[in-house]
Amino acid sequence: MSENPTTPDSPVERTLPAPRDRGEPMFPGGPAADPAGSHHERRIRSFRPRRGRVTAGQGEALRRLWPQWGLDIDGLSRIDLGELFATEEGPRPGLPVILEIGFGMGEATVQMAAADPGTGILAADVHTPGQGNLLALAERNGLDNIRVANGDAIILLREMLAPASLSGVRVFFPDPWPKKRHHKRRLIQPEFVELAATRMKPGALLHCATDWEPYAEQMLEVLSASPAFENSQPDGGYTPRPDFRPLTKFEGQGLNKGHLVHDVIFRRNDT
Ligand SMILES: C[S@@+](CC[C@H](N)C(=O)[O-])C[C@H]1O[C@@H](n2cnc3c(N)ncnc32)[C@H](O)[C@@H]1O
């Protein structure tokens, strides 16, 4: 289940040559191989570092659009979100920004960004083909409100985003890590939730969705126990699937297997 999607965006496209030395950037001027690896502590991660097969179209998008819309999560500097989402007209101070963690191939990200052009979507993942796919989709759809962050979203939150800077956080179909010995890799844990809370504005929504029942229960339990959040559902349970969340690739795969999907939406408290 934690396999990343690697389907080429066109069956006739040629794949690029295999990766070379460890640590060497695959695309000069594009996303770095391990942007924060040398600066930060070793810690259990919620993802497997995997670059996957990059199609010619994705590679072209990475080379051409990364300098404009890409951000390496190197953990070395604080981001000015108004500057990050600047357009030809200049910076956009005050733009509401939502962080999406683990966008996969980015299809849902693009649909949500298109439906809400007045919100910036900071989309983070480690998956190189998905980064290229999302950049290409953003350009094809004429969207200037998506920025693609490469690396571990925990470092992005902890080191690079200012307190109370985010208008929302989305975590759609995070890797479920079903084996017991891997549960510690799950993203939605008390430490993550408390970190996210510090970076969210009062009233901002933390929206999670999963097709893995035990993980849905964990999400509900961890978020319900956090003093920083309150459930958007008065009955304290799952949120009915909201119309604004498009079907994601992993969700489709889960539904095909007969899995039930749960949305969990909590609001950041004022305190
Ligand atoms: C199961 S996939 C789901 C992708 C997409 N949301 C969907 O529903 O199709 C989970 C994604 O989260 C990414 N991911 C996991 N932990 C992450 C982290 N700490 N920072 C950034 N991305 C992460 C993985 O690389 C993977 O692409």
Coordinates of C-alpha atoms and ligand atoms in Angstrom, one line a residue:
M1 CA 0.0 0.0 0.0
S2 CA 2.9 2.4 0.6
E3 CA 4.0 1.8 -2.9
N4 CA 4.1 5.2 -4.8
P5 CA 2.3 5.4 -8.1
T6 CA 4.7 5.2 -11.0
T7 CA 2.4 5.0 -13.9
P8 CA 3.7 7.1 -16.8
D9 CA 1.5 10.0 -17.8
S10 CA 1.6 8.6 -21.3
P11 CA 2.2 5.0 -22.3
V12 CA 4.2 6.1 -25.3
E13 CA 6.6 8.3 -23.4
R14 CA 10.2 7.1 -23.0
T15 CA 11.5 6.9 -19.4
L16 CA 14.7 8.7 -18.5
P17 CA 17.9 6.9 -17.8
A18 CA 18.3 5.2 -14.5
P19 CA 19.4 7.2 -11.5
R20 CA 23.1 7.6 -10.8
D21 CA 25.2 8.1 -7.7
R22 CA 23.4 8.5 -4.4
G23 CA 22.9 12.1 -3.4
E24 CA 23.4 13.4 -6.9
P25 CA 20.5 15.5 -8.1
M26 CA 18.5 13.7 -10.8
F27 CA 17.6 16.9 -12.4
P28 CA 20.2 19.7 -12.3
G29 CA 18.4 22.8 -10.9
G30 CA 15.4 20.5 -9.9
P31 CA 14.5 18.8 -6.6
A32 CA 17.4 17.7 -4.5
A33 CA 17.9 14.0 -3.8
D34 CA 17.7 14.4 0.0
P35 CA 17.4 18.1 0.8
A36 CA 17.6 18.0 4.6
G37 CA 19.3 14.7 5.1
S38 CA 22.6 16.0 6.2
H39 CA 21.3 18.7 8.5
H40 CA 18.8 16.9 10.6
E41 CA 18.6 14.1 13.1
R42 CA 18.0 10.5 12.1
R43 CA 14.4 9.7 13.0
I44 CA 11.7 7.3 12.1
R45 CA 10.1 8.5 8.9
S46 CA 6.5 8.2 7.6
F47 CA 7.8 7.5 4.0
R48 CA 10.3 5.4 2.1
P49 CA 12.7 7.6 0.1
R50 CA 11.8 6.6 -3.4
R51 CA 12.3 8.5 -6.6
G52 CA 10.6 6.0 -9.0
R53 CA 10.4 6.1 -12.7
V54 CA 10.1 9.6 -14.1
T55 CA 8.5 9.9 -17.6
A56 CA 9.9 12.3 -20.1
G57 CA 6.9 14.6 -19.6
Q58 CA 7.4 14.7 -15.8
G59 CA 11.2 15.2 -16.2
E60 CA 10.7 18.1 -18.6
A61 CA 8.2 19.7 -16.2
L62 CA 10.7 19.3 -13.3
R63 CA 13.6 20.9 -15.3
R64 CA 11.5 23.8 -16.6
L65 CA 9.1 24.6 -13.7
W66 CA 11.0 23.6 -10.6
P67 CA 13.0 26.9 -10.4
Q68 CA 9.7 28.8 -10.5
W69 CA 7.3 26.7 -8.4
G70 CA 9.5 24.2 -6.5
L71 CA 10.9 24.3 -3.0
D72 CA 13.4 22.0 -1.4
I73 CA 12.7 21.2 2.2
D74 CA 16.2 21.8 3.5
G75 CA 15.2 22.9 6.9
L76 CA 17.6 25.9 6.7
S77 CA 15.4 28.9 6.3
R78 CA 12.0 30.3 7.3
I79 CA 9.6 30.7 4.4
D80 CA 7.7 33.9 3.7
L81 CA 4.5 32.5 2.2
G82 CA 3.5 35.7 0.5
E83 CA 6.9 35.7 -1.3
L84 CA 6.6 31.9 -2.1
F85 CA 3.3 32.4 -3.8
A86 CA 4.4 35.6 -5.6
T87 CA 3.2 36.0 -9.2
E88 CA 4.3 38.4 -12.0
E89 CA 2.2 41.0 -10.2
G90 CA 4.3 40.6 -7.0
P91 CA 4.1 38.9 -3.6
R92 CA 0.8 37.9 -2.1
P93 CA 0.9 38.8 1.6
G94 CA -2.1 37.6 3.4
L95 CA -2.9 34.8 0.9
P96 CA -4.5 31.9 2.9
V97 CA -2.2 28.9 2.5
I98 CA -3.1 25.2 3.0
L99 CA -0.4 22.6 3.4
E100 CA -1.1 19.2 1.7
I101 CA 1.1 16.5 2.9
G102 CA 1.6 13.5 0.6
F103 CA 0.0 14.6 -2.7
G104 CA 1.0 11.5 -4.6
M105 CA 0.4 12.2 -8.3
G106 CA -1.3 15.5 -7.5
E107 CA -4.6 15.0 -9.4
A108 CA -6.7 15.9 -6.3
T109 CA -4.4 18.8 -5.5
V110 CA -4.9 20.4 -8.9
Q111 CA -8.7 20.0 -8.7
M112 CA -8.9 21.6 -5.3
A113 CA -6.5 24.4 -6.3
A114 CA -8.6 25.1 -9.4
A115 CA -11.8 25.3 -7.3
D116 CA -10.2 27.8 -4.9
P117 CA -7.9 30.2 -6.7
G118 CA -7.8 32.6 -3.8
T119 CA -6.0 30.0 -1.6
G120 CA -2.4 28.9 -2.0
I121 CA -1.7 25.1 -1.9
L122 CA 1.7 24.2 -0.6
A123 CA 1.9 20.5 -1.7
A124 CA 4.7 18.4 -0.1
D125 CA 5.9 15.0 -1.0
V126 CA 9.1 13.1 -1.6
H127 CA 7.9 11.4 -4.7
T128 CA 9.8 12.8 -7.7
P129 CA 7.5 11.5 -10.5
G130 CA 4.5 13.0 -8.6
Q131 CA 6.3 16.3 -8.3
G132 CA 6.8 16.4 -12.0
N133 CA 3.2 15.4 -12.6
L134 CA 1.8 18.0 -10.3
L135 CA 4.0 20.8 -11.9
A136 CA 2.8 19.8 -15.4
L137 CA -0.8 19.6 -14.3
A138 CA -0.6 23.0 -12.6
E139 CA 0.8 24.6 -15.8
R140 CA -1.7 22.8 -18.1
N141 CA -4.6 24.1 -15.9
G142 CA -3.2 27.6 -15.8
L143 CA -2.9 27.6 -12.0
D144 CA -0.6 29.9 -10.1
N145 CA -1.7 28.9 -6.6
I146 CA 0.3 25.7 -6.2
R147 CA 3.9 25.4 -4.9
V148 CA 5.6 22.0 -4.8
A149 CA 7.7 21.2 -1.8
N150 CA 10.2 18.3 -2.0
G151 CA 11.1 16.4 1.2
D152 CA 9.8 15.6 4.7
A153 CA 6.7 17.7 5.6
I154 CA 7.7 17.3 9.3
I155 CA 10.9 19.4 8.6
L156 CA 8.8 21.9 6.6
L157 CA 6.5 22.4 9.5
R158 CA 9.1 22.4 12.2
E159 CA 11.9 24.4 10.6
M160 CA 10.5 26.4 7.8
L161 CA 6.9 27.5 8.5
A162 CA 6.1 30.3 10.9
P163 CA 3.8 29.8 13.9
A164 CA 0.1 30.3 13.0
S165 CA 0.9 30.7 9.3
L166 CA -1.3 28.0 7.8
S167 CA -5.0 28.2 7.0
G168 CA -5.3 24.5 6.8
V169 CA -3.5 21.1 6.6
R170 CA -4.6 18.2 4.4
V171 CA -3.4 14.6 4.8
F172 CA -5.3 12.4 2.2
F173 CA -4.6 8.7 2.3
P174 CA -1.3 8.7 4.2
D175 CA 0.6 5.5 4.0
P176 CA -1.3 3.2 6.4
W177 CA 1.8 1.2 7.5
P178 CA -0.5 -1.8 8.4
K179 CA 2.1 -4.0 10.1
K180 CA 2.2 -3.5 13.8
R181 CA 6.0 -3.0 13.9
H182 CA 5.5 -0.2 11.4
H183 CA 2.8 1.7 13.3
K184 CA 5.4 4.1 14.6
R185 CA 5.8 5.3 11.0
R186 CA 2.3 6.6 10.7
L187 CA 2.2 10.3 10.3
I188 CA -0.9 11.0 12.4
Q189 CA 0.6 10.7 15.9
P190 CA 0.3 13.0 18.9
E191 CA 3.7 14.7 18.2
F192 CA 2.7 15.5 14.6
V193 CA -0.6 16.8 15.7
E194 CA 0.9 19.2 18.3
L195 CA 3.5 20.4 15.8
A196 CA 0.8 21.0 13.1
A197 CA -1.3 22.9 15.7
T198 CA 1.5 25.4 16.3
R199 CA 1.7 26.2 12.6
M200 CA -2.0 26.6 12.1
K201 CA -4.1 29.7 12.5
P202 CA -7.0 29.6 15.0
G203 CA -10.0 28.1 13.1
A204 CA -7.9 26.4 10.5
L205 CA -8.9 22.8 9.6
L206 CA -6.8 19.7 9.8
H207 CA -8.5 17.3 7.3
C208 CA -7.4 13.7 7.1
A209 CA -8.9 10.9 5.0
T210 CA -8.0 7.2 4.9
D211 CA -9.4 3.9 3.6
W212 CA -7.6 1.9 6.4
E213 CA -10.1 1.5 9.2
P214 CA -7.6 1.0 12.1
Y215 CA -5.8 4.2 10.9
A216 CA -9.1 6.1 10.8
E217 CA -9.7 5.1 14.4
Q218 CA -6.2 6.2 15.3
M219 CA -6.8 9.6 13.6
L220 CA -10.0 10.1 15.5
E221 CA -8.4 9.0 18.8
V222 CA -5.2 11.2 18.5
L223 CA -7.1 14.3 17.3
S224 CA -9.8 13.9 19.9
A225 CA -7.2 13.8 22.7
S226 CA -5.5 16.9 21.5
P227 CA -6.4 20.1 23.5
A228 CA -5.4 22.1 20.4
F229 CA -8.3 20.8 18.2
E230 CA -12.0 20.2 18.3
N231 CA -13.9 17.9 16.1
S232 CA -15.9 19.6 13.4
Q233 CA -18.6 17.0 13.9
P234 CA -20.7 17.7 17.0
D235 CA -21.2 14.0 17.6
G236 CA -17.4 13.6 17.8
G237 CA -17.2 11.1 15.0
Y238 CA -16.2 10.9 11.3
T239 CA -17.2 13.7 8.9
P240 CA -19.4 12.6 5.9
R241 CA -17.3 12.8 2.8
P242 CA -17.2 16.5 1.8
D243 CA -18.1 17.3 -1.8
F244 CA -15.0 19.5 -2.2
R245 CA -12.6 16.6 -1.7
P246 CA -12.0 14.9 -5.1
L247 CA -11.3 11.2 -5.4
T248 CA -7.6 10.6 -5.1
K249 CA -5.6 7.8 -6.8
F250 CA -5.1 5.9 -3.6
E251 CA -8.7 6.3 -2.5
G252 CA -9.8 4.8 -5.8
Q253 CA -7.5 1.8 -5.2
G254 CA -8.9 1.4 -1.7
L255 CA -12.5 1.6 -2.9
N256 CA -11.8 -1.1 -5.6
K257 CA -10.6 -3.4 -2.7
G258 CA -13.9 -2.7 -0.9
H259 CA -12.4 -0.5 1.7
L260 CA -14.5 2.0 3.6
V261 CA -13.3 5.6 3.4
H262 CA -13.4 7.9 6.4
D263 CA -12.8 11.7 6.6
V264 CA -11.7 13.2 9.9
I265 CA -11.9 17.0 10.1
F266 CA -10.8 18.9 13.2
R267 CA -10.7 22.7 13.9
R268 CA -7.7 24.4 15.5
N269 CA -8.8 26.1 18.7
D270 CA -8.4 29.8 19.4
T271 CA -6.0 29.1 22.2
Ligands
LIG1 C1 -0.4 6.5 0.0 S1 0.2 7.9 -0.8 C2 -1.2 8.9 -1.0 C3 -1.1 9.9 -2.1 C4 -2.3 10.8 -2.4 N1 -2.7 11.6 -1.3 C5 -3.5 9.9 -2.9 O1 -4.4 9.8 -2.1 O2 -3.5 9.4 -3.9 C6 1.0 8.8 0.6 C7 2.1 9.8 0.1 O3 2.5 10.5 1.2 C8 3.9 10.8 1.0 N2 4.5 11.1 2.4 C9 4.5 10.2 3.4 N3 5.1 10.8 4.5 C10 5.5 12.1 4.1 C11 6.2 13.1 4.7 N4 6.6 13.1 6.0 N5 6.4 14.3 4.0 C12 6.0 14.3 2.7 N6 5.4 13.3 2.0 C13 5.1 12.2 2.7 C14 4.4 9.5 0.3 O4 5.6 9.8 -0.4 C15 3.3 9.2 -0.6 O5 3.4 9.8 -1.9

